[in-house]
Amino acid sequence: MINKKVVLHIGMHKTATTWLQKNYFPLIDGLLYNPHETYVKLTNIFRYGYQDCDINDFTVHLKTLKCDSLFLSTEMLSGDLFSGYSQFDKHMKIINNCFSGWDIKIIFVVREPVSWVISCYKESIHEHHYQDLSVFVGISEPDRFSEAMVNFKLEEFSISRMLDILNKNFLGNFHVLFFEDFINDSKKFQNDICSILEVEKFYEPN
């Protein structure tokens, strides 16, 4: 019996995920991309604190699907960027358990750390967490009278740790792409994704 296949694009945050989800992934032929009920049931697991009922609901739902392959994209799977992805290991174990019996591929996009942290800081400002960059990364202590702080655990953030976790959980069956490649050569970046998905290469020029 041939196992069903799932490709999971899990971020990281601030690596062109939103652009890909809106402008590229929906246009690729030959994919069942983010089917609504499947997407909602999967993200509910991580949105509501890994409740057994949500995990069971999702695994039961998977058994009802008639398709042989899925492509799902959500940064929620990688965890909370403002915690330095401290729950990344737990998330990968849950993903592995949820898709037990499936062939799993992970697409993981990383970014040069300094520009990534600055982009995350800008996101925190956008989300109304008003603080200096030095406070955001934990170099300086926040003003005890300040409001709307966000606890970004920079000391816990490590791309190498995350890659080790991916390797441990998926035995090398993950693909690391680079945000800088998307910026420098978007066509090649998009075609690399198609190669991972095993679909005909397609380039969205806009």
PDB file of C-alpha atoms in Angstrom, residues 17-172:
ATOM      1  CA  THR A  17       5.116  33.381   3.529  1.00  0.00           C
ATOM      2  CA  THR A  18       2.156  35.706   3.016  1.00  0.00           C
ATOM      3  CA  TRP A  19       3.199  36.535  -0.557  1.00  0.00           C
ATOM      4  CA  LEU A  20       3.595  32.868  -1.417  1.00  0.00           C
ATOM      5  CA  GLN A  21       0.239  31.970   0.145  1.00  0.00           C
ATOM      6  CA  LYS A  22      -1.634  34.717  -1.695  1.00  0.00           C
ATOM      7  CA  ASN A  23       0.176  34.983  -5.013  1.00  0.00           C
ATOM      8  CA  TYR A  24       1.846  31.683  -5.771  1.00  0.00           C
ATOM      9  CA  PHE A  25       0.662  28.538  -4.010  1.00  0.00           C
ATOM     10  CA  PRO A  26      -3.014  28.809  -5.089  1.00  0.00           C
ATOM     11  CA  LEU A  27      -1.978  29.005  -8.752  1.00  0.00           C
ATOM     12  CA  ILE A  28       0.071  25.796  -8.875  1.00  0.00           C
ATOM     13  CA  ASP A  29      -1.764  23.035 -10.710  1.00  0.00           C
ATOM     14  CA  GLY A  30      -1.920  19.486  -9.446  1.00  0.00           C
ATOM     15  CA  LEU A  31      -2.174  20.297  -5.743  1.00  0.00           C
ATOM     16  CA  LEU A  32      -4.822  20.122  -3.076  1.00  0.00           C
ATOM     17  CA  TYR A  33      -3.657  23.291  -1.349  1.00  0.00           C
ATOM     18  CA  ASN A  34      -4.896  24.331   2.114  1.00  0.00           C
ATOM     19  CA  PRO A  35      -8.349  22.700   1.863  1.00  0.00           C
ATOM     20  CA  HIS A  36     -10.466  24.710   4.271  1.00  0.00           C
ATOM     21  CA  GLU A  37     -11.667  22.053   6.704  1.00  0.00           C
ATOM     22  CA  THR A  38      -8.278  20.340   6.885  1.00  0.00           C
ATOM     23  CA  TYR A  39      -6.511  23.676   7.411  1.00  0.00           C
ATOM     24  CA  VAL A  40      -8.883  24.773  10.168  1.00  0.00           C
ATOM     25  CA  LYS A  41      -8.719  21.471  12.045  1.00  0.00           C
ATOM     26  CA  LEU A  42      -4.913  21.402  11.866  1.00  0.00           C
ATOM     27  CA  THR A  43      -4.406  24.984  13.006  1.00  0.00           C
ATOM     28  CA  ASN A  44      -6.938  24.546  15.818  1.00  0.00           C
ATOM     29  CA  ILE A  45      -4.520  22.073  17.415  1.00  0.00           C
ATOM     30  CA  PHE A  46      -1.914  24.798  17.806  1.00  0.00           C
ATOM     31  CA  ARG A  47      -4.324  27.694  18.358  1.00  0.00           C
ATOM     32  CA  TYR A  48      -6.046  26.091  21.364  1.00  0.00           C
ATOM     33  CA  GLY A  49      -3.120  24.555  23.211  1.00  0.00           C
ATOM     34  CA  TYR A  50      -2.712  21.049  21.771  1.00  0.00           C
ATOM     35  CA  GLN A  51      -5.944  19.640  23.175  1.00  0.00           C
ATOM     36  CA  ASP A  52      -6.348  15.875  22.715  1.00  0.00           C
ATOM     37  CA  CYS A  53      -9.844  16.432  21.353  1.00  0.00           C
ATOM     38  CA  ASP A  54      -8.485  18.675  18.563  1.00  0.00           C
ATOM     39  CA  ILE A  55      -5.718  16.211  17.702  1.00  0.00           C
ATOM     40  CA  ASN A  56      -8.200  13.337  17.591  1.00  0.00           C
ATOM     41  CA  ASP A  57     -10.616  15.401  15.514  1.00  0.00           C
ATOM     42  CA  PHE A  58      -7.883  16.087  12.979  1.00  0.00           C
ATOM     43  CA  THR A  59      -6.642  12.511  12.698  1.00  0.00           C
ATOM     44  CA  VAL A  60     -10.209  11.243  12.228  1.00  0.00           C
ATOM     45  CA  HIS A  61     -10.734  13.902   9.558  1.00  0.00           C
ATOM     46  CA  LEU A  62      -7.592  12.807   7.674  1.00  0.00           C
ATOM     47  CA  LYS A  63      -9.011   9.297   7.341  1.00  0.00           C
ATOM     48  CA  THR A  64     -12.034  10.693   5.501  1.00  0.00           C
ATOM     49  CA  LEU A  65      -9.995  12.457   2.811  1.00  0.00           C
ATOM     50  CA  LYS A  66     -10.162  10.895  -0.634  1.00  0.00           C
ATOM     51  CA  CYS A  67      -6.978  12.563  -1.907  1.00  0.00           C
ATOM     52  CA  ASP A  68      -3.530  10.950  -2.066  1.00  0.00           C
ATOM     53  CA  SER A  69      -1.575  14.134  -1.379  1.00  0.00           C
ATOM     54  CA  LEU A  70      -1.907  17.436   0.451  1.00  0.00           C
ATOM     55  CA  PHE A  71      -0.044  20.735   0.501  1.00  0.00           C
ATOM     56  CA  LEU A  72      -0.530  22.837   3.637  1.00  0.00           C
ATOM     57  CA  SER A  73       1.074  26.174   4.409  1.00  0.00           C
ATOM     58  CA  THR A  74       0.875  27.977   7.746  1.00  0.00           C
ATOM     59  CA  GLU A  75       3.471  29.588   9.977  1.00  0.00           C
ATOM     60  CA  MET A  76       1.442  28.477  12.970  1.00  0.00           C
ATOM     61  CA  LEU A  77       3.053  25.050  12.671  1.00  0.00           C
ATOM     62  CA  SER A  78       6.480  26.427  13.542  1.00  0.00           C
ATOM     63  CA  GLY A  79       5.260  28.216  16.659  1.00  0.00           C
ATOM     64  CA  ASP A  80       5.439  31.693  18.141  1.00  0.00           C
ATOM     65  CA  LEU A  81       8.272  33.774  16.730  1.00  0.00           C
ATOM     66  CA  PHE A  82       8.192  36.113  19.752  1.00  0.00           C
ATOM     67  CA  SER A  83       9.120  33.205  22.020  1.00  0.00           C
ATOM     68  CA  GLY A  84      12.120  32.370  19.853  1.00  0.00           C
ATOM     69  CA  TYR A  85      10.218  29.262  18.669  1.00  0.00           C
ATOM     70  CA  SER A  86      10.643  27.712  22.097  1.00  0.00           C
ATOM     71  CA  GLN A  87       7.852  25.196  21.315  1.00  0.00           C
ATOM     72  CA  PHE A  88       9.319  24.120  17.976  1.00  0.00           C
ATOM     73  CA  ASP A  89      10.276  20.625  19.155  1.00  0.00           C
ATOM     74  CA  LYS A  90       6.811  20.003  20.566  1.00  0.00           C
ATOM     75  CA  HIS A  91       5.178  21.250  17.369  1.00  0.00           C
ATOM     76  CA  MET A  92       7.249  18.953  15.159  1.00  0.00           C
ATOM     77  CA  LYS A  93       6.406  15.935  17.326  1.00  0.00           C
ATOM     78  CA  ILE A  94       2.695  16.779  17.096  1.00  0.00           C
ATOM     79  CA  ILE A  95       2.933  17.117  13.314  1.00  0.00           C
ATOM     80  CA  ASN A  96       4.673  13.756  13.093  1.00  0.00           C
ATOM     81  CA  ASN A  97       1.996  12.111  15.217  1.00  0.00           C
ATOM     82  CA  CYS A  98      -0.899  13.776  13.391  1.00  0.00           C
ATOM     83  CA  PHE A  99       0.341  12.539  10.025  1.00  0.00           C
ATOM     84  CA  SER A 100       1.376   9.095  11.217  1.00  0.00           C
ATOM     85  CA  GLY A 101       1.411   6.744   8.222  1.00  0.00           C
ATOM     86  CA  TRP A 102       1.836   9.605   5.738  1.00  0.00           C
ATOM     87  CA  ASP A 103       4.990  10.485   3.815  1.00  0.00           C
ATOM     88  CA  ILE A 104       5.838  13.934   5.193  1.00  0.00           C
ATOM     89  CA  LYS A 105       7.943  16.623   3.551  1.00  0.00           C
ATOM     90  CA  ILE A 106       8.734  19.901   5.285  1.00  0.00           C
ATOM     91  CA  ILE A 107       9.544  23.186   3.545  1.00  0.00           C
ATOM     92  CA  PHE A 108      11.398  25.454   5.953  1.00  0.00           C
ATOM     93  CA  VAL A 109      12.445  28.940   4.828  1.00  0.00           C
ATOM     94  CA  VAL A 110      15.145  30.731   6.814  1.00  0.00           C
ATOM     95  CA  ARG A 111      16.509  34.255   6.705  1.00  0.00           C
ATOM     96  CA  GLU A 112      19.771  35.989   7.587  1.00  0.00           C
ATOM     97  CA  PRO A 113      19.450  36.358  11.379  1.00  0.00           C
ATOM     98  CA  VAL A 114      20.123  40.098  11.769  1.00  0.00           C
ATOM     99  CA  SER A 115      17.640  41.172   9.094  1.00  0.00           C
ATOM    100  CA  TRP A 116      15.173  38.585  10.444  1.00  0.00           C
ATOM    101  CA  VAL A 117      15.326  40.003  13.980  1.00  0.00           C
ATOM    102  CA  ILE A 118      14.886  43.556  12.679  1.00  0.00           C
ATOM    103  CA  SER A 119      11.878  42.450  10.613  1.00  0.00           C
ATOM    104  CA  CYS A 120      10.403  40.727  13.678  1.00  0.00           C
ATOM    105  CA  TYR A 121      10.948  43.909  15.675  1.00  0.00           C
ATOM    106  CA  LYS A 122       9.065  45.918  13.054  1.00  0.00           C
ATOM    107  CA  GLU A 123       6.270  43.346  13.240  1.00  0.00           C
ATOM    108  CA  SER A 124       6.120  43.802  17.008  1.00  0.00           C
ATOM    109  CA  ILE A 125       5.694  47.552  16.520  1.00  0.00           C
ATOM    110  CA  HIS A 126       2.952  46.866  13.988  1.00  0.00           C
ATOM    111  CA  GLU A 127       1.257  44.706  16.636  1.00  0.00           C
ATOM    112  CA  HIS A 128       1.445  47.659  19.083  1.00  0.00           C
ATOM    113  CA  HIS A 129       4.301  46.335  21.213  1.00  0.00           C
ATOM    114  CA  TYR A 130       6.091  49.652  21.637  1.00  0.00           C
ATOM    115  CA  GLN A 131       9.641  49.212  22.884  1.00  0.00           C
ATOM    116  CA  ASP A 132      13.221  49.892  21.891  1.00  0.00           C
ATOM    117  CA  LEU A 133      15.036  47.256  19.852  1.00  0.00           C
ATOM    118  CA  SER A 134      17.462  46.652  22.724  1.00  0.00           C
ATOM    119  CA  VAL A 135      14.519  45.841  24.994  1.00  0.00           C
ATOM    120  CA  PHE A 136      12.902  43.656  22.350  1.00  0.00           C
ATOM    121  CA  VAL A 137      15.972  41.402  22.076  1.00  0.00           C
ATOM    122  CA  GLY A 138      16.598  41.376  25.826  1.00  0.00           C
ATOM    123  CA  ILE A 139      19.790  43.447  25.930  1.00  0.00           C
ATOM    124  CA  SER A 140      18.179  46.202  27.993  1.00  0.00           C
ATOM    125  CA  GLU A 141      15.619  45.990  30.770  1.00  0.00           C
ATOM    126  CA  PRO A 142      12.190  47.413  29.951  1.00  0.00           C
ATOM    127  CA  ASP A 143      10.823  50.442  31.722  1.00  0.00           C
ATOM    128  CA  ARG A 144       8.693  48.993  34.508  1.00  0.00           C
ATOM    129  CA  PHE A 145       5.991  51.499  33.637  1.00  0.00           C
ATOM    130  CA  SER A 146       5.944  50.526  29.955  1.00  0.00           C
ATOM    131  CA  GLU A 147       2.961  48.767  28.493  1.00  0.00           C
ATOM    132  CA  ALA A 148       2.454  46.416  25.555  1.00  0.00           C
ATOM    133  CA  MET A 149       5.806  44.646  25.863  1.00  0.00           C
ATOM    134  CA  VAL A 150       6.530  41.444  23.979  1.00  0.00           C
ATOM    135  CA  ASN A 151       8.876  38.832  25.418  1.00  0.00           C
ATOM    136  CA  PHE A 152      11.122  37.904  22.510  1.00  0.00           C
ATOM    137  CA  LYS A 153      13.479  35.183  23.774  1.00  0.00           C
ATOM    138  CA  LEU A 154      16.465  35.864  21.541  1.00  0.00           C
ATOM    139  CA  GLU A 155      18.715  33.719  23.714  1.00  0.00           C
ATOM    140  CA  GLU A 156      16.524  30.701  22.943  1.00  0.00           C
ATOM    141  CA  PHE A 157      16.422  31.293  19.200  1.00  0.00           C
ATOM    142  CA  SER A 158      18.738  29.035  17.190  1.00  0.00           C
ATOM    143  CA  ILE A 159      18.301  28.001  13.564  1.00  0.00           C
ATOM    144  CA  SER A 160      20.740  25.134  14.064  1.00  0.00           C
ATOM    145  CA  ARG A 161      18.582  23.866  16.949  1.00  0.00           C
ATOM    146  CA  MET A 162      15.515  23.988  14.726  1.00  0.00           C
ATOM    147  CA  LEU A 163      17.306  22.130  11.925  1.00  0.00           C
ATOM    148  CA  ASP A 164      18.407  19.463  14.399  1.00  0.00           C
ATOM    149  CA  ILE A 165      14.782  19.075  15.518  1.00  0.00           C
ATOM    150  CA  LEU A 166      13.592  18.769  11.923  1.00  0.00           C
ATOM    151  CA  ASN A 167      16.207  16.124  11.222  1.00  0.00           C
ATOM    152  CA  LYS A 168      15.301  14.197  14.356  1.00  0.00           C
ATOM    153  CA  ASN A 169      11.598  14.181  13.572  1.00  0.00           C
ATOM    154  CA  PHE A 170      11.632  13.809   9.781  1.00  0.00           C
ATOM    155  CA  LEU A 171      14.893  11.907   9.177  1.00  0.00           C
ATOM    156  CA  GLY A 172      16.266  14.408   6.703  1.00  0.00           C
TER     157      GLY A 172
END
